[in-house]
Amino acid sequence: YSNMIAQEGSEADGLVINPFGAAMPMPKQQVIAMRGGAQIYDLKDIPMDLIQKLSAHFDSIDQIHAAWIMGMRINNKESYMLFIDHDDIKTPDEQKALYEPIAKVVSQFTNNTPCGIVPANVPQSQQVISNKTPFYKKED
């Protein structure tokens, strides 16, 4: 599928994986970047500037409730994987409107290497973040 999406002239905006009934949208840039495989790992240090910029951005969006961050290595390039606890997304346009600004914030810290952004409420994400503390949690 990534080869089809990467073809010149492809109109695909990305890919939606639907394991166990939980839709996980992946933007085109992320699909192409992950063609060689990805490794997710715990971070030892997270840049405070990144945390502050993401937190300020999340504070301005009512539908985001919490976020976790991990390291992601794609084709020997370092980036980040974000797990976002947010209200339901019903359309690809809603997903794009929510995730693209987050990706732009992160790209400032990755030399434009794409980051991964996935919903935190799907079973696969829950397995990864179950014992981890979110770096962002909206105050009630």
Tab-separated table of C-alpha atoms in Angstrom:
chain	number	residue	atom	x	y	z
A	1	TYR	CA	0.000	0.000	0.000
A	2	SER	CA	2.816	2.402	0.766
A	3	ASN	CA	4.133	1.988	-2.780
A	4	MET	CA	0.717	2.918	-4.202
A	5	ILE	CA	0.499	5.960	-1.933
A	6	ALA	CA	4.060	7.023	-2.824
A	7	GLN	CA	3.479	6.850	-6.584
A	8	GLU	CA	3.810	10.147	-8.380
A	9	GLY	CA	0.364	11.557	-9.034
A	10	SER	CA	-1.274	9.522	-6.250
A	11	GLU	CA	-4.239	11.376	-4.799
A	12	ALA	CA	-4.232	9.322	-1.600
A	13	ASP	CA	-4.051	11.436	1.561
A	14	GLY	CA	-2.890	8.486	3.633
A	15	LEU	CA	-3.985	5.134	4.921
A	16	VAL	CA	-6.398	3.956	7.595
A	17	ILE	CA	-5.523	0.751	9.402
A	18	ASN	CA	-8.480	-0.833	11.148
A	19	PRO	CA	-7.159	-3.536	13.495
A	20	PHE	CA	-9.748	-4.937	15.866
A	21	GLY	CA	-12.302	-2.330	14.745
A	22	ALA	CA	-10.254	0.709	15.836
A	23	ALA	CA	-9.461	3.031	12.929
A	24	MET	CA	-5.879	4.326	13.001
A	25	PRO	CA	-5.363	7.025	10.350
A	26	MET	CA	-1.849	7.542	8.992
A	27	PRO	CA	-1.160	10.641	6.861
A	28	LYS	CA	0.587	10.129	3.506
A	29	GLN	CA	3.901	11.545	4.753
A	30	GLN	CA	3.920	9.103	7.680
A	31	VAL	CA	3.081	6.092	5.468
A	32	ILE	CA	5.899	6.941	3.067
A	33	ALA	CA	8.380	7.537	5.885
A	34	MET	CA	7.578	4.198	7.522
A	35	ARG	CA	8.125	2.110	4.391
A	36	GLY	CA	11.382	0.723	5.780
A	37	GLY	CA	9.887	-0.084	9.180
A	38	ALA	CA	9.734	1.816	12.433
A	39	GLN	CA	11.038	1.212	15.934
A	40	ILE	CA	9.284	2.800	18.931
A	41	TYR	CA	11.285	3.234	22.136
A	42	ASP	CA	11.254	5.032	25.501
A	43	LEU	CA	12.993	8.390	25.528
A	44	LYS	CA	15.643	9.248	28.098
A	45	ASP	CA	15.353	12.984	27.497
A	46	ILE	CA	12.604	15.001	25.831
A	47	PRO	CA	13.434	18.565	24.794
A	48	MET	CA	11.617	20.949	27.163
A	49	ASP	CA	11.028	23.363	24.275
A	50	LEU	CA	9.129	20.617	22.440
A	51	ILE	CA	7.044	19.785	25.510
A	52	GLN	CA	6.257	23.473	26.098
A	53	LYS	CA	5.261	24.118	22.480
A	54	LEU	CA	3.093	21.007	22.286
A	55	SER	CA	1.470	21.753	25.653
A	56	ALA	CA	0.663	25.329	24.606
A	57	HIS	CA	-0.825	24.012	21.371
A	58	PHE	CA	-2.874	21.348	23.185
A	59	ASP	CA	-4.168	23.924	25.682
A	60	SER	CA	-5.821	25.719	22.769
A	61	ILE	CA	-7.670	22.606	21.536
A	62	ASP	CA	-10.644	21.479	23.618
A	63	GLN	CA	-10.803	18.001	22.085
A	64	ILE	CA	-7.285	17.001	23.252
A	65	HIS	CA	-7.191	15.607	26.790
A	66	ALA	CA	-3.752	14.004	27.232
A	67	ALA	CA	-0.625	13.075	25.265
A	68	TRP	CA	2.322	10.693	25.550
A	69	ILE	CA	5.553	10.848	23.570
A	70	MET	CA	8.064	8.171	22.647
A	71	GLY	CA	11.045	7.977	20.362
A	72	MET	CA	10.626	6.623	16.855
A	73	ARG	CA	13.393	5.487	14.514
A	74	ILE	CA	12.529	5.219	10.816
A	75	ASN	CA	15.218	4.275	8.303
A	76	ASN	CA	17.903	5.301	10.836
A	77	LYS	CA	16.313	8.746	11.301
A	78	GLU	CA	15.153	9.827	14.732
A	79	SER	CA	11.715	11.294	15.326
A	80	TYR	CA	8.852	11.055	17.797
A	81	MET	CA	5.655	9.033	18.133
A	82	LEU	CA	2.797	10.851	19.849
A	83	PHE	CA	-0.176	9.107	21.385
A	84	ILE	CA	-3.039	11.583	21.689
A	85	ASP	CA	-6.125	11.147	23.878
A	86	HIS	CA	-8.758	13.148	22.006
A	87	ASP	CA	-12.447	13.193	21.231
A	88	ASP	CA	-13.646	10.929	18.409
A	89	ILE	CA	-12.636	11.878	14.890
A	90	LYS	CA	-15.360	11.132	12.369
A	91	THR	CA	-13.821	12.172	9.043
A	92	PRO	CA	-10.387	12.277	7.392
A	93	ASP	CA	-10.692	16.075	7.253
A	94	GLU	CA	-11.163	16.223	11.043
A	95	GLN	CA	-8.116	13.987	11.493
A	96	LYS	CA	-6.053	16.145	9.168
A	97	ALA	CA	-7.148	19.347	10.924
A	98	LEU	CA	-6.176	17.923	14.325
A	99	TYR	CA	-2.932	16.095	13.451
A	100	GLU	CA	-1.249	18.367	10.874
A	101	PRO	CA	-0.647	21.304	13.246
A	102	ILE	CA	0.793	18.871	15.807
A	103	ALA	CA	3.131	17.433	13.166
A	104	LYS	CA	4.271	20.960	12.257
A	105	VAL	CA	5.208	21.688	15.865
A	106	VAL	CA	7.166	18.428	16.121
A	107	SER	CA	8.904	18.883	12.750
A	108	GLN	CA	10.772	21.879	14.193
A	109	PHE	CA	12.616	19.377	16.428
A	110	THR	CA	13.233	16.580	13.899
A	111	ASN	CA	14.801	18.341	10.897
A	112	ASN	CA	11.472	17.746	9.143
A	113	THR	CA	11.610	13.976	9.653
A	114	PRO	CA	7.932	12.991	9.952
A	115	CYS	CA	6.611	12.096	13.362
A	116	GLY	CA	3.957	9.520	14.127
A	117	ILE	CA	0.634	10.543	15.644
A	118	VAL	CA	-1.898	7.949	16.732
A	119	PRO	CA	-4.991	7.982	18.929
A	120	ALA	CA	-4.313	6.818	22.477
A	121	ASN	CA	-7.617	4.991	22.879
A	122	VAL	CA	-7.001	2.118	20.438
A	123	PRO	CA	-5.870	-1.264	21.864
A	124	GLN	CA	-2.443	-1.136	20.207
A	125	SER	CA	-1.711	2.281	21.723
A	126	GLN	CA	-2.998	1.217	25.118
A	127	GLN	CA	-0.491	-1.657	25.157
A	128	VAL	CA	2.354	0.801	24.601
A	129	ILE	CA	1.320	3.587	27.003
A	130	SER	CA	-0.437	1.598	29.752
A	131	ASN	CA	2.297	2.118	32.387
A	132	LYS	CA	3.534	5.489	31.187
A	133	THR	CA	2.737	8.978	32.446
A	134	PRO	CA	1.459	11.476	29.873
A	135	PHE	CA	3.653	14.535	29.364
A	136	TYR	CA	0.447	16.527	28.862
A	137	LYS	CA	-2.831	16.226	30.742
A	138	LYS	CA	-5.527	18.852	30.443
A	139	GLU	CA	-6.573	20.368	33.731
A	140	ASP	CA	-10.243	19.716	34.518
